[in-house]
mmCIF file of C-alpha atoms in Angstrom:
data_model
loop_
_atom_site.group_PDB
_atom_site.id
_atom_site.type_symbol
_atom_site.label_atom_id
_atom_site.label_comp_id
_atom_site.label_asym_id
_atom_site.label_seq_id
_atom_site.Cartn_x
_atom_site.Cartn_y
_atom_site.Cartn_z
ATOM 1 C CA MET A 216 0.044 -56.331 61.264
ATOM 2 C CA SER A 217 -0.730 -59.241 59.026
ATOM 3 C CA LEU A 218 -4.211 -59.969 57.735
ATOM 4 C CA GLU A 219 -4.377 -63.181 59.636
ATOM 5 C CA ARG A 220 -3.574 -61.481 62.943
ATOM 6 C CA PHE A 221 -6.236 -58.764 62.239
ATOM 7 C CA ARG A 222 -8.758 -61.470 61.410
ATOM 8 C CA ALA A 223 -7.932 -63.323 64.689
ATOM 9 C CA ILE A 224 -8.402 -60.133 66.751
ATOM 10 C CA LEU A 225 -11.655 -59.355 65.018
ATOM 11 C CA SER A 226 -12.983 -62.827 65.509
ATOM 12 C CA ARG A 227 -12.130 -62.743 69.228
ATOM 13 C CA ALA A 228 -13.569 -59.336 69.745
ATOM 14 C CA TYR A 229 -16.812 -60.254 68.004
ATOM 15 C CA SER A 230 -17.229 -63.609 69.840
ATOM 16 C CA LYS A 231 -15.889 -63.010 73.383
ATOM 17 C CA HIS A 232 -16.381 -59.256 73.781
ATOM 18 C CA LEU A 233 -19.366 -58.621 71.504
ATOM 19 C CA LEU A 234 -21.014 -55.826 73.524
ATOM 20 C CA ALA A 235 -17.739 -53.931 74.085
ATOM 21 C CA SER A 236 -16.799 -54.354 70.435
ATOM 22 C CA ASN A 237 -20.191 -53.064 69.210
ATOM 23 C CA ILE A 238 -19.985 -50.053 71.579
ATOM 24 C CA ALA A 239 -16.397 -49.198 70.489
ATOM 25 C CA ALA A 240 -17.196 -49.608 66.804
ATOM 26 C CA SER A 241 -20.292 -47.458 67.133
ATOM 27 C CA GLY A 242 -18.280 -44.643 68.719
ATOM 28 C CA GLY A 243 -15.282 -44.985 66.499
ATOM 29 C CA LEU A 244 -17.250 -45.033 63.249
ATOM 30 C CA LEU A 245 -19.379 -42.002 64.310
ATOM 31 C CA LEU A 246 -16.129 -40.180 64.976
ATOM 32 C CA LEU A 247 -14.775 -41.224 61.553
ATOM 33 C CA GLY A 248 -17.946 -40.179 59.830
ATOM 34 C CA ASP A 249 -17.564 -36.718 61.409
ATOM 35 C CA VAL A 250 -13.921 -36.524 60.315
ATOM 36 C CA ILE A 251 -15.069 -37.309 56.765
ATOM 37 C CA GLN A 252 -17.801 -34.618 57.003
ATOM 38 C CA GLN A 253 -15.284 -32.117 58.376
ATOM 39 C CA ASN A 254 -12.976 -32.944 55.501
ATOM 40 C CA ILE A 255 -15.784 -32.170 53.032
ATOM 41 C CA GLU A 256 -16.553 -28.910 54.831
ATOM 42 C CA LEU A 257 -12.886 -27.871 54.803
ATOM 43 C CA TYR A 258 -12.578 -28.733 51.123
ATOM 44 C CA LYS A 259 -15.642 -26.660 50.275
ATOM 45 C CA GLY A 260 -14.694 -23.726 52.544
ATOM 46 C CA LEU A 261 -17.811 -24.268 54.698
ATOM 47 C CA HIS A 262 -16.043 -25.321 57.920
ATOM 48 C CA THR A 263 -16.782 -22.831 60.728
ATOM 49 C CA LYS A 264 -13.396 -23.114 62.392
ATOM 50 C CA GLY A 265 -11.292 -23.524 59.227
ATOM 51 C CA SER A 266 -9.392 -26.460 60.700
ATOM 52 C CA TYR A 267 -10.386 -29.790 62.188
ATOM 53 C CA ASP A 268 -12.607 -29.434 65.260
ATOM 54 C CA TRP A 269 -11.545 -32.348 67.497
ATOM 55 C CA ASN A 270 -13.910 -31.249 70.199
ATOM 56 C CA ARG A 271 -16.769 -31.656 67.827
ATOM 57 C CA SER A 272 -15.470 -35.039 66.788
ATOM 58 C CA GLY A 273 -15.127 -36.053 70.480
ATOM 59 C CA LYS A 274 -18.792 -35.225 70.955
ATOM 60 C CA MET A 275 -19.634 -37.437 67.958
ATOM 61 C CA LEU A 276 -17.522 -40.261 69.531
ATOM 62 C CA LEU A 277 -19.466 -39.943 72.819
ATOM 63 C CA MET A 278 -22.842 -40.069 71.021
ATOM 64 C CA GLY A 279 -21.615 -43.094 69.061
ATOM 65 C CA LEU A 280 -20.554 -44.780 72.295
ATOM 66 C CA PHE A 281 -24.018 -43.960 73.776
ATOM 67 C CA HIS A 282 -25.782 -45.653 70.814
ATOM 68 C CA GLY A 283 -23.600 -48.678 70.828
ATOM 69 C CA ALA A 284 -25.368 -50.665 73.665
ATOM 70 C CA PRO A 285 -28.949 -49.955 72.593
ATOM 71 C CA ARG A 286 -28.142 -51.109 69.044
ATOM 72 C CA HIS A 287 -26.383 -54.198 70.380
ATOM 73 C CA TYR A 288 -29.320 -55.273 72.570
ATOM 74 C CA PHE A 289 -31.919 -54.284 69.977
ATOM 75 C CA TYR A 290 -30.359 -56.686 67.392
ATOM 76 C CA VAL A 291 -29.945 -59.451 69.975
ATOM 77 C CA TYR A 292 -33.597 -59.244 71.022
ATOM 78 C CA LEU A 293 -34.757 -58.744 67.444
ATOM 79 C CA ASP A 294 -33.106 -62.029 66.480
ATOM 80 C CA ARG A 295 -34.441 -63.777 69.614
ATOM 81 C CA TYR A 296 -38.105 -62.770 68.944
ATOM 82 C CA ILE A 297 -37.966 -62.925 65.093
ATOM 83 C CA PRO A 298 -35.471 -65.750 64.470
ATOM 84 C CA GLY A 299 -34.418 -66.661 60.862
ATOM 85 C CA ARG A 300 -33.047 -65.081 57.726
ATOM 86 C CA THR A 301 -36.020 -65.460 55.358
ATOM 87 C CA ILE A 302 -37.253 -62.506 53.401
ATOM 88 C CA SER A 303 -40.454 -62.579 55.598
ATOM 89 C CA CYS A 304 -38.335 -62.480 58.850
ATOM 90 C CA ALA A 305 -36.149 -59.674 57.339
ATOM 91 C CA VAL A 306 -39.241 -57.583 56.473
ATOM 92 C CA LYS A 307 -40.518 -57.824 60.060
ATOM 93 C CA LYS A 308 -37.087 -56.906 61.425
ATOM 94 C CA ILE A 309 -36.829 -53.935 59.061
ATOM 95 C CA PHE A 310 -40.223 -52.780 60.257
ATOM 96 C CA PHE A 311 -39.111 -52.752 63.808
ATOM 97 C CA ASP A 312 -35.647 -51.322 62.874
ATOM 98 C CA GLN A 313 -37.414 -48.385 61.211
ATOM 99 C CA THR A 314 -40.095 -47.804 63.824
ATOM 100 C CA VAL A 315 -38.093 -48.387 67.009
ATOM 101 C CA ILE A 316 -34.297 -48.061 66.781
ATOM 102 C CA SER A 317 -34.076 -45.545 63.907
ATOM 103 C CA PRO A 318 -36.321 -42.895 65.547
ATOM 104 C CA PHE A 319 -34.490 -43.419 68.886
ATOM 105 C CA VAL A 320 -31.022 -43.102 67.371
ATOM 106 C CA ASP A 321 -31.976 -40.153 65.059
ATOM 107 C CA SER A 322 -33.787 -38.197 67.757
ATOM 108 C CA THR A 323 -31.205 -38.785 70.547
ATOM 109 C CA PHE A 324 -28.397 -37.949 68.166
ATOM 110 C CA LEU A 325 -29.976 -34.593 67.177
ATOM 111 C CA TYR A 326 -31.010 -33.625 70.617
ATOM 112 C CA GLY A 327 -27.903 -35.025 72.409
ATOM 113 C CA ILE A 328 -25.235 -33.453 70.097
ATOM 114 C CA SER A 329 -27.113 -30.068 70.412
ATOM 115 C CA ILE A 330 -26.971 -30.295 74.196
ATOM 116 C CA MET A 331 -23.307 -31.219 74.161
ATOM 117 C CA GLU A 332 -22.782 -28.187 71.891
ATOM 118 C CA SER A 333 -24.054 -26.089 74.767
ATOM 119 C CA GLN A 334 -27.464 -25.367 73.303
ATOM 120 C CA THR A 335 -30.328 -25.001 75.801
ATOM 121 C CA PRO A 336 -32.887 -27.813 76.022
ATOM 122 C CA ALA A 337 -35.451 -25.548 74.230
ATOM 123 C CA GLN A 338 -32.928 -24.830 71.424
ATOM 124 C CA ALA A 339 -32.078 -28.511 71.100
ATOM 125 C CA TRP A 340 -35.778 -29.389 70.998
ATOM 126 C CA ARG A 341 -36.296 -26.835 68.294
ATOM 127 C CA GLY A 342 -33.384 -28.136 66.290
ATOM 128 C CA LEU A 343 -34.791 -31.737 66.691
ATOM 129 C CA GLN A 344 -38.160 -30.494 65.377
ATOM 130 C CA ASP A 345 -36.511 -28.694 62.438
ATOM 131 C CA LYS A 346 -34.277 -31.557 61.389
ATOM 132 C CA PHE A 347 -35.872 -34.813 62.448
ATOM 133 C CA LEU A 348 -38.275 -35.345 59.575
ATOM 134 C CA LYS A 349 -35.624 -34.797 56.865
ATOM 135 C CA VAL A 350 -33.112 -36.983 58.767
ATOM 136 C CA TYR A 351 -35.685 -39.801 59.228
ATOM 137 C CA LEU A 352 -36.682 -39.606 55.530
ATOM 138 C CA CYS A 353 -33.059 -40.088 54.619
ATOM 139 C CA ASP A 354 -32.970 -42.889 57.114
ATOM 140 C CA CYS A 355 -35.913 -44.574 55.479
ATOM 141 C CA LEU A 356 -34.293 -44.350 52.075
ATOM 142 C CA LEU A 357 -30.898 -45.670 53.055
ATOM 143 C CA TRP A 358 -31.447 -48.275 55.741
ATOM 144 C CA PRO A 359 -34.236 -50.687 54.586
ATOM 145 C CA PRO A 360 -32.137 -52.044 51.622
ATOM 146 C CA VAL A 361 -29.061 -52.198 53.891
ATOM 147 C CA GLN A 362 -30.960 -54.024 56.597
ATOM 148 C CA MET A 363 -32.423 -56.477 54.035
ATOM 149 C CA LEU A 364 -28.825 -57.528 53.339
ATOM 150 C CA ASN A 365 -27.929 -57.439 56.971
ATOM 151 C CA PHE A 366 -30.880 -59.578 58.208
ATOM 152 C CA THR A 367 -30.730 -62.126 55.430
ATOM 153 C CA LEU A 368 -26.955 -62.551 54.849
ATOM 154 C CA VAL A 369 -24.966 -61.337 57.914
ATOM 155 C CA PRO A 370 -24.493 -63.595 60.969
ATOM 156 C CA LEU A 371 -25.976 -62.103 64.275
ATOM 157 C CA ARG A 372 -22.549 -61.446 65.896
ATOM 158 C CA PHE A 373 -21.544 -59.225 62.903
ATOM 159 C CA ARG A 374 -24.805 -57.319 62.422
ATOM 160 C CA VAL A 375 -23.870 -54.255 64.532
ATOM 161 C CA LEU A 376 -20.480 -54.220 62.825
ATOM 162 C CA PHE A 377 -22.136 -54.404 59.412
ATOM 163 C CA VAL A 378 -24.472 -51.567 60.382
ATOM 164 C CA ASN A 379 -21.543 -49.611 61.770
ATOM 165 C CA VAL A 380 -19.499 -49.887 58.631
ATOM 166 C CA MET A 381 -22.587 -48.780 56.601
ATOM 167 C CA ASN A 382 -22.864 -46.044 59.137
ATOM 168 C CA LEU A 383 -19.763 -44.330 57.711
ATOM 169 C CA ALA A 384 -22.039 -42.941 54.964
ATOM 170 C CA TRP A 385 -24.891 -42.364 57.343
ATOM 171 C CA ASN A 386 -22.743 -40.633 59.957
ATOM 172 C CA THR A 387 -21.483 -38.278 57.391
ATOM 173 C CA ILE A 388 -25.102 -37.471 56.601
ATOM 174 C CA LEU A 389 -25.889 -37.004 60.293
ATOM 175 C CA SER A 390 -22.877 -34.758 60.782
ATOM 176 C CA TYR A 391 -24.016 -32.671 57.787
ATOM 177 C CA PHE A 392 -27.523 -32.280 59.197
ATOM 178 C CA GLN A 393 -26.154 -31.397 62.621
ATOM 179 C CA HIS A 394 -23.416 -29.008 61.546
ATOM 180 C CA GLN A 395 -24.200 -27.573 58.085
ATOM 181 C CA TYR A 396 -27.901 -28.064 57.257
ATOM 182 C CA GLN A 397 -30.089 -24.996 57.711
ATOM 183 C CA PRO A 398 -33.794 -25.578 57.311
ATOM 184 C CA THR A 399 -35.539 -23.255 54.892
ATOM 185 C CA ILE A 400 -37.829 -20.820 56.618
ATOM 186 C CA VAL A 401 -40.980 -20.067 54.632
ATOM 187 C CA LEU A 402 -42.494 -16.669 55.439
ATOM 188 C CA GLU A 403 -46.179 -16.379 55.140
ATOM 189 C CA LYS A 404 -47.530 -13.366 53.246
#
């Protein structure tokens, strides 16, 4: 496929089918982030199965698809209520991004994947409590600079795509927290 053909498909998808494109990109890139994380786990000898777990990646795909529409509508409404690309507008948008959509995505990811991995609601809630703060702190370190670029330079129709591409790194981090991270238990004397 030529670069021009790819560009035409991308342009059409992100103008005529924006919601569907954002949902598909969210799911596909979360799946890709998990494949990257599994590759790291396999390389380091940490993977629990010893080979790719496509069932696990499928669950990540489903979670990404679930997050696609809320992200899409969040950015549409954010731009409607805080129009513009000035630094002042971007700071306001970043505030809402970090206080509304980030906690939603982080918490539903941790809880939802745990439920899909056959944990009980109580186990999933415990996992969310154990991991959420560290995940959200990483979120607060990564996303504000990324979103400053997004909100000041990227046209609205490409914002979810830009976030999804940056999500490759973030999704690898989320996959690590969900599948490898073990919180340290401090025993009191």
